[in-house]
């Protein structure tokens, strides 16, 4: 499923959704009218302060058709408790294109979700090569690391998105502190900044 467009979105988690992730079901029911592909929702793991979505679209235009349809504003109006302030102005929404099927990773217990900004003078291809070397190391740790995919972001083509599946947050932290220290240093040497958080996703369709 690497040829699809993957919407990765997050916004401040409303209290209704923090209390019960199933509160978002009315939105899922509408979204699935516009895509036959998997839809995942979840909360950030450590603080549960972000509501996160991972939606597979046939292409970006398919998502655009949903955004343009009256069903979308009606959803916001009819279910204000599951959106931030009855608006999505606080949302981050990216359309991504990934190098491999991400679904096995999204279904792992914990997804490390990272946006990387390359250091000045470092190309995306150079950064990708560094990440692919790290991936080879991670393949030898299949008891704790369950895969890695990366790709580009339509809205910010100068950045990379990286998704890594882990058995737990602690497993990732232990890897960084020990076996992964060298790979982490090599990646840090290539980036100017990064934004990362952990997500636990639940498949809806």
PDB file of C-alpha atoms in Angstrom:
ATOM      1  CA  UNK A   1       0.000   0.000   0.000  1.00  0.00           C
ATOM      2  CA  UNK A   2       2.973   2.336  -0.426  1.00  0.00           C
ATOM      3  CA  UNK A   3       1.438   3.945  -3.540  1.00  0.00           C
ATOM      4  CA  UNK A   4      -1.393   5.608  -1.642  1.00  0.00           C
ATOM      5  CA  UNK A   5      -1.535   9.014   0.027  1.00  0.00           C
ATOM      6  CA  UNK A   6      -1.363   8.781   3.817  1.00  0.00           C
ATOM      7  CA  UNK A   7      -2.950  11.550   5.826  1.00  0.00           C
ATOM      8  CA  UNK A   8      -1.161  12.021   9.135  1.00  0.00           C
ATOM      9  CA  UNK A   9      -3.031  14.486  11.335  1.00  0.00           C
ATOM     10  CA  UNK A  10      -3.117  15.530  14.958  1.00  0.00           C
ATOM     11  CA  UNK A  11      -4.635  18.211  17.157  1.00  0.00           C
ATOM     12  CA  UNK A  12      -5.227  18.900  20.869  1.00  0.00           C
ATOM     13  CA  UNK A  13      -7.258  15.992  22.195  1.00  0.00           C
ATOM     14  CA  UNK A  14     -10.783  17.026  23.277  1.00  0.00           C
ATOM     15  CA  UNK A  15     -11.864  15.761  26.690  1.00  0.00           C
ATOM     16  CA  UNK A  16     -14.612  13.598  25.183  1.00  0.00           C
ATOM     17  CA  UNK A  17     -12.067  11.721  23.091  1.00  0.00           C
ATOM     18  CA  UNK A  18      -9.584  11.434  25.962  1.00  0.00           C
ATOM     19  CA  UNK A  19     -12.274   9.743  28.021  1.00  0.00           C
ATOM     20  CA  UNK A  20     -13.406   7.415  25.260  1.00  0.00           C
ATOM     21  CA  UNK A  21     -11.738   7.052  21.873  1.00  0.00           C
ATOM     22  CA  UNK A  22     -15.001   5.645  20.523  1.00  0.00           C
ATOM     23  CA  UNK A  23     -16.474   9.131  20.840  1.00  0.00           C
ATOM     24  CA  UNK A  24     -14.825   9.817  17.475  1.00  0.00           C
ATOM     25  CA  UNK A  25     -16.907   7.127  15.751  1.00  0.00           C
ATOM     26  CA  UNK A  26     -19.344   9.602  14.106  1.00  0.00           C
ATOM     27  CA  UNK A  27     -16.383  11.159  12.303  1.00  0.00           C
ATOM     28  CA  UNK A  28     -14.974   7.777  11.290  1.00  0.00           C
ATOM     29  CA  UNK A  29     -18.365   6.812   9.884  1.00  0.00           C
ATOM     30  CA  UNK A  30     -18.336   9.886   7.640  1.00  0.00           C
ATOM     31  CA  UNK A  31     -14.689   9.545   6.580  1.00  0.00           C
ATOM     32  CA  UNK A  32     -15.158   5.935   5.542  1.00  0.00           C
ATOM     33  CA  UNK A  33     -17.807   7.036   3.041  1.00  0.00           C
ATOM     34  CA  UNK A  34     -14.951   8.650   1.103  1.00  0.00           C
ATOM     35  CA  UNK A  35     -12.172   6.085   1.436  1.00  0.00           C
ATOM     36  CA  UNK A  36     -12.409   2.283   1.362  1.00  0.00           C
ATOM     37  CA  UNK A  37      -8.944   2.041   2.882  1.00  0.00           C
ATOM     38  CA  UNK A  38      -7.850   1.688   6.522  1.00  0.00           C
ATOM     39  CA  UNK A  39      -8.488   4.449   9.050  1.00  0.00           C
ATOM     40  CA  UNK A  40      -6.646   4.586  12.377  1.00  0.00           C
ATOM     41  CA  UNK A  41      -7.143   6.894  15.342  1.00  0.00           C
ATOM     42  CA  UNK A  42      -5.295   7.183  18.624  1.00  0.00           C
ATOM     43  CA  UNK A  43      -3.825   9.316  21.368  1.00  0.00           C
ATOM     44  CA  UNK A  44      -0.272  10.372  22.032  1.00  0.00           C
ATOM     45  CA  UNK A  45       1.115   7.946  24.581  1.00  0.00           C
ATOM     46  CA  UNK A  46       2.982   9.921  27.209  1.00  0.00           C
ATOM     47  CA  UNK A  47       0.578  12.788  27.930  1.00  0.00           C
ATOM     48  CA  UNK A  48      -2.472  11.779  25.894  1.00  0.00           C
ATOM     49  CA  UNK A  49      -2.713  15.432  24.897  1.00  0.00           C
ATOM     50  CA  UNK A  50      -2.850  14.850  21.126  1.00  0.00           C
ATOM     51  CA  UNK A  51      -5.572  13.143  19.141  1.00  0.00           C
ATOM     52  CA  UNK A  52      -4.018  11.500  16.088  1.00  0.00           C
ATOM     53  CA  UNK A  53      -5.318  10.138  12.801  1.00  0.00           C
ATOM     54  CA  UNK A  54      -3.719   8.013  10.119  1.00  0.00           C
ATOM     55  CA  UNK A  55      -5.925   7.692   7.042  1.00  0.00           C
ATOM     56  CA  UNK A  56      -5.163   5.900   3.783  1.00  0.00           C
ATOM     57  CA  UNK A  57      -6.506   7.705   0.718  1.00  0.00           C
ATOM     58  CA  UNK A  58      -6.431   6.555  -2.898  1.00  0.00           C
ATOM     59  CA  UNK A  59      -4.698   9.863  -3.617  1.00  0.00           C
ATOM     60  CA  UNK A  60      -4.628  13.406  -2.278  1.00  0.00           C
ATOM     61  CA  UNK A  61      -7.522  14.411  -4.527  1.00  0.00           C
ATOM     62  CA  UNK A  62      -9.738  11.839  -2.805  1.00  0.00           C
ATOM     63  CA  UNK A  63      -9.119  13.550   0.528  1.00  0.00           C
ATOM     64  CA  UNK A  64      -9.723  16.901  -1.136  1.00  0.00           C
ATOM     65  CA  UNK A  65     -13.123  15.686  -2.330  1.00  0.00           C
ATOM     66  CA  UNK A  66     -14.061  14.879   1.244  1.00  0.00           C
ATOM     67  CA  UNK A  67     -12.851  18.261   2.495  1.00  0.00           C
ATOM     68  CA  UNK A  68     -14.908  20.027  -0.181  1.00  0.00           C
ATOM     69  CA  UNK A  69     -18.089  18.052   0.518  1.00  0.00           C
ATOM     70  CA  UNK A  70     -20.831  19.506   2.775  1.00  0.00           C
ATOM     71  CA  UNK A  71     -20.533  16.397   4.957  1.00  0.00           C
ATOM     72  CA  UNK A  72     -17.344  17.771   6.479  1.00  0.00           C
ATOM     73  CA  UNK A  73     -18.632  21.109   7.862  1.00  0.00           C
ATOM     74  CA  UNK A  74     -21.802  19.316   8.952  1.00  0.00           C
ATOM     75  CA  UNK A  75     -19.673  16.885  10.929  1.00  0.00           C
ATOM     76  CA  UNK A  76     -17.881  19.730  12.697  1.00  0.00           C
ATOM     77  CA  UNK A  77     -21.176  21.436  13.477  1.00  0.00           C
ATOM     78  CA  UNK A  78     -23.053  18.339  14.653  1.00  0.00           C
ATOM     79  CA  UNK A  79     -20.311  16.876  16.844  1.00  0.00           C
ATOM     80  CA  UNK A  80     -18.447  19.817  18.425  1.00  0.00           C
ATOM     81  CA  UNK A  81     -17.303  17.828  21.466  1.00  0.00           C
ATOM     82  CA  UNK A  82     -14.903  15.679  19.419  1.00  0.00           C
ATOM     83  CA  UNK A  83     -13.118  18.579  17.747  1.00  0.00           C
ATOM     84  CA  UNK A  84     -11.033  21.391  19.263  1.00  0.00           C
ATOM     85  CA  UNK A  85     -13.294  24.424  19.712  1.00  0.00           C
ATOM     86  CA  UNK A  86     -15.554  23.229  16.871  1.00  0.00           C
ATOM     87  CA  UNK A  87     -12.710  23.970  14.479  1.00  0.00           C
ATOM     88  CA  UNK A  88      -9.653  22.340  12.978  1.00  0.00           C
ATOM     89  CA  UNK A  89      -7.552  25.500  12.985  1.00  0.00           C
ATOM     90  CA  UNK A  90      -5.322  23.907  15.635  1.00  0.00           C
ATOM     91  CA  UNK A  91      -4.798  20.780  13.544  1.00  0.00           C
ATOM     92  CA  UNK A  92      -1.635  19.677  11.792  1.00  0.00           C
ATOM     93  CA  UNK A  93      -2.523  17.779   8.618  1.00  0.00           C
ATOM     94  CA  UNK A  94       0.085  16.288   6.307  1.00  0.00           C
ATOM     95  CA  UNK A  95      -0.298  14.275   3.114  1.00  0.00           C
ATOM     96  CA  UNK A  96       2.617  11.875   3.011  1.00  0.00           C
ATOM     97  CA  UNK A  97       4.098   9.444   0.500  1.00  0.00           C
ATOM     98  CA  UNK A  98       5.971   6.563   2.082  1.00  0.00           C
ATOM     99  CA  UNK A  99       8.632   4.169   0.833  1.00  0.00           C
ATOM    100  CA  UNK A 100       6.816   1.015   1.976  1.00  0.00           C
ATOM    101  CA  UNK A 101       3.485  -0.199   3.303  1.00  0.00           C
ATOM    102  CA  UNK A 102       3.093   1.514   6.703  1.00  0.00           C
ATOM    103  CA  UNK A 103       0.115  -0.476   7.967  1.00  0.00           C
ATOM    104  CA  UNK A 104       2.111  -3.176   9.803  1.00  0.00           C
ATOM    105  CA  UNK A 105       3.904  -0.397  11.682  1.00  0.00           C
ATOM    106  CA  UNK A 106       0.773   1.620  12.467  1.00  0.00           C
ATOM    107  CA  UNK A 107      -0.705  -1.502  14.061  1.00  0.00           C
ATOM    108  CA  UNK A 108       2.199  -1.973  16.496  1.00  0.00           C
ATOM    109  CA  UNK A 109       1.727  -1.138  20.206  1.00  0.00           C
ATOM    110  CA  UNK A 110       3.651   2.142  19.962  1.00  0.00           C
ATOM    111  CA  UNK A 111       4.466   4.221  16.888  1.00  0.00           C
ATOM    112  CA  UNK A 112       7.395   6.625  17.063  1.00  0.00           C
ATOM    113  CA  UNK A 113       6.187   9.463  14.820  1.00  0.00           C
ATOM    114  CA  UNK A 114       8.899  11.926  13.826  1.00  0.00           C
ATOM    115  CA  UNK A 115       9.267  14.895  11.490  1.00  0.00           C
ATOM    116  CA  UNK A 116      12.888  15.637  10.568  1.00  0.00           C
ATOM    117  CA  UNK A 117      14.363  18.871   9.232  1.00  0.00           C
ATOM    118  CA  UNK A 118      17.711  18.287   7.477  1.00  0.00           C
ATOM    119  CA  UNK A 119      20.679  20.374   8.505  1.00  0.00           C
ATOM    120  CA  UNK A 120      21.643  23.126   6.049  1.00  0.00           C
ATOM    121  CA  UNK A 121      23.656  21.558   3.243  1.00  0.00           C
ATOM    122  CA  UNK A 122      22.265  18.061   3.864  1.00  0.00           C
ATOM    123  CA  UNK A 123      19.981  16.752   1.129  1.00  0.00           C
ATOM    124  CA  UNK A 124      16.918  14.620   1.722  1.00  0.00           C
ATOM    125  CA  UNK A 125      18.671  11.746  -0.043  1.00  0.00           C
ATOM    126  CA  UNK A 126      21.631  11.971   2.346  1.00  0.00           C
ATOM    127  CA  UNK A 127      19.304  11.924   5.327  1.00  0.00           C
ATOM    128  CA  UNK A 128      17.365   9.004   3.848  1.00  0.00           C
ATOM    129  CA  UNK A 129      20.589   7.028   3.386  1.00  0.00           C
ATOM    130  CA  UNK A 130      21.456   7.564   7.051  1.00  0.00           C
ATOM    131  CA  UNK A 131      18.001   6.391   8.087  1.00  0.00           C
ATOM    132  CA  UNK A 132      18.222   3.326   5.853  1.00  0.00           C
ATOM    133  CA  UNK A 133      21.491   2.365   7.560  1.00  0.00           C
ATOM    134  CA  UNK A 134      19.762   2.674  10.921  1.00  0.00           C
ATOM    135  CA  UNK A 135      16.928   0.535   9.575  1.00  0.00           C
ATOM    136  CA  UNK A 136      19.372  -2.273   8.802  1.00  0.00           C
ATOM    137  CA  UNK A 137      20.482  -2.267  12.436  1.00  0.00           C
ATOM    138  CA  UNK A 138      16.876  -2.252  13.623  1.00  0.00           C
ATOM    139  CA  UNK A 139      16.099  -5.323  11.520  1.00  0.00           C
ATOM    140  CA  UNK A 140      18.317  -7.259  13.900  1.00  0.00           C
ATOM    141  CA  UNK A 141      16.160  -6.165  16.834  1.00  0.00           C
ATOM    142  CA  UNK A 142      12.837  -7.589  15.700  1.00  0.00           C
ATOM    143  CA  UNK A 143      11.975  -8.554  19.273  1.00  0.00           C
ATOM    144  CA  UNK A 144      11.473  -4.866  20.150  1.00  0.00           C
ATOM    145  CA  UNK A 145      11.492  -2.892  16.868  1.00  0.00           C
ATOM    146  CA  UNK A 146       8.726  -3.823  14.463  1.00  0.00           C
ATOM    147  CA  UNK A 147       9.659  -1.864  11.362  1.00  0.00           C
ATOM    148  CA  UNK A 148      10.443   1.547   9.877  1.00  0.00           C
ATOM    149  CA  UNK A 149       9.033   3.545   6.982  1.00  0.00           C
ATOM    150  CA  UNK A 150       9.854   7.041   5.838  1.00  0.00           C
ATOM    151  CA  UNK A 151       8.684   9.462   3.220  1.00  0.00           C
ATOM    152  CA  UNK A 152       7.997  12.948   2.002  1.00  0.00           C
ATOM    153  CA  UNK A 153       5.323  15.481   2.954  1.00  0.00           C
ATOM    154  CA  UNK A 154       3.397  17.313   0.238  1.00  0.00           C
ATOM    155  CA  UNK A 155       2.866  20.399   2.375  1.00  0.00           C
ATOM    156  CA  UNK A 156       6.531  20.563   3.452  1.00  0.00           C
ATOM    157  CA  UNK A 157       8.703  18.875   0.801  1.00  0.00           C
ATOM    158  CA  UNK A 158      11.880  19.938   2.578  1.00  0.00           C
ATOM    159  CA  UNK A 159      11.071  17.634   5.543  1.00  0.00           C
ATOM    160  CA  UNK A 160      10.952  13.881   6.100  1.00  0.00           C
ATOM    161  CA  UNK A 161       8.435  11.875   8.087  1.00  0.00           C
ATOM    162  CA  UNK A 162       9.636   8.717   9.839  1.00  0.00           C
ATOM    163  CA  UNK A 163       7.408   6.087  11.454  1.00  0.00           C
ATOM    164  CA  UNK A 164       8.895   3.324  13.600  1.00  0.00           C
ATOM    165  CA  UNK A 165       6.981   0.577  15.362  1.00  0.00           C
ATOM    166  CA  UNK A 166       8.017  -0.471  18.876  1.00  0.00           C
ATOM    167  CA  UNK A 167       6.774  -2.892  21.479  1.00  0.00           C
ATOM    168  CA  UNK A 168       6.819  -0.044  24.025  1.00  0.00           C
ATOM    169  CA  UNK A 169       8.171   3.439  24.690  1.00  0.00           C
ATOM    170  CA  UNK A 170      10.675   1.878  27.085  1.00  0.00           C
ATOM    171  CA  UNK A 171      11.969  -0.402  24.326  1.00  0.00           C
ATOM    172  CA  UNK A 172      12.793   2.590  22.143  1.00  0.00           C
ATOM    173  CA  UNK A 173      14.433   4.467  24.995  1.00  0.00           C
ATOM    174  CA  UNK A 174      16.532   1.429  25.894  1.00  0.00           C
ATOM    175  CA  UNK A 175      17.641   1.102  22.260  1.00  0.00           C
ATOM    176  CA  UNK A 176      18.718   4.760  22.093  1.00  0.00           C
ATOM    177  CA  UNK A 177      20.667   4.401  25.337  1.00  0.00           C
ATOM    178  CA  UNK A 178      22.557   1.312  24.184  1.00  0.00           C
ATOM    179  CA  UNK A 179      22.674  -0.352  20.758  1.00  0.00           C
ATOM    180  CA  UNK A 180      21.197   2.614  18.923  1.00  0.00           C
ATOM    181  CA  UNK A 181      23.446   5.321  20.332  1.00  0.00           C
ATOM    182  CA  UNK A 182      25.731   5.397  17.289  1.00  0.00           C
ATOM    183  CA  UNK A 183      22.868   5.442  14.786  1.00  0.00           C
ATOM    184  CA  UNK A 184      21.116   8.177  16.778  1.00  0.00           C
ATOM    185  CA  UNK A 185      24.285  10.286  16.734  1.00  0.00           C
ATOM    186  CA  UNK A 186      24.621   9.834  12.966  1.00  0.00           C
ATOM    187  CA  UNK A 187      21.041  10.965  12.435  1.00  0.00           C
ATOM    188  CA  UNK A 188      21.450  13.967  14.760  1.00  0.00           C
ATOM    189  CA  UNK A 189      24.502  15.025  12.748  1.00  0.00           C
ATOM    190  CA  UNK A 190      22.321  15.290   9.648  1.00  0.00           C
ATOM    191  CA  UNK A 191      19.335  17.171  11.102  1.00  0.00           C
ATOM    192  CA  UNK A 192      18.680  20.729  12.208  1.00  0.00           C
ATOM    193  CA  UNK A 193      15.635  19.874  14.308  1.00  0.00           C
ATOM    194  CA  UNK A 194      13.010  17.236  14.859  1.00  0.00           C
ATOM    195  CA  UNK A 195       9.539  16.848  16.328  1.00  0.00           C
ATOM    196  CA  UNK A 196       8.672  13.441  17.773  1.00  0.00           C
ATOM    197  CA  UNK A 197       5.978  11.843  19.866  1.00  0.00           C
ATOM    198  CA  UNK A 198       4.640   8.349  20.458  1.00  0.00           C
ATOM    199  CA  UNK A 199       1.173   7.262  19.351  1.00  0.00           C
ATOM    200  CA  UNK A 200      -0.916   4.202  20.075  1.00  0.00           C
ATOM    201  CA  UNK A 201      -3.278   3.733  17.138  1.00  0.00           C
ATOM    202  CA  UNK A 202      -6.473   1.694  16.913  1.00  0.00           C
ATOM    203  CA  UNK A 203      -7.732   0.499  13.558  1.00  0.00           C
ATOM    204  CA  UNK A 204     -11.299   1.577  12.789  1.00  0.00           C
ATOM    205  CA  UNK A 205     -11.860  -0.079   9.391  1.00  0.00           C
TER     206      UNK A 205
END
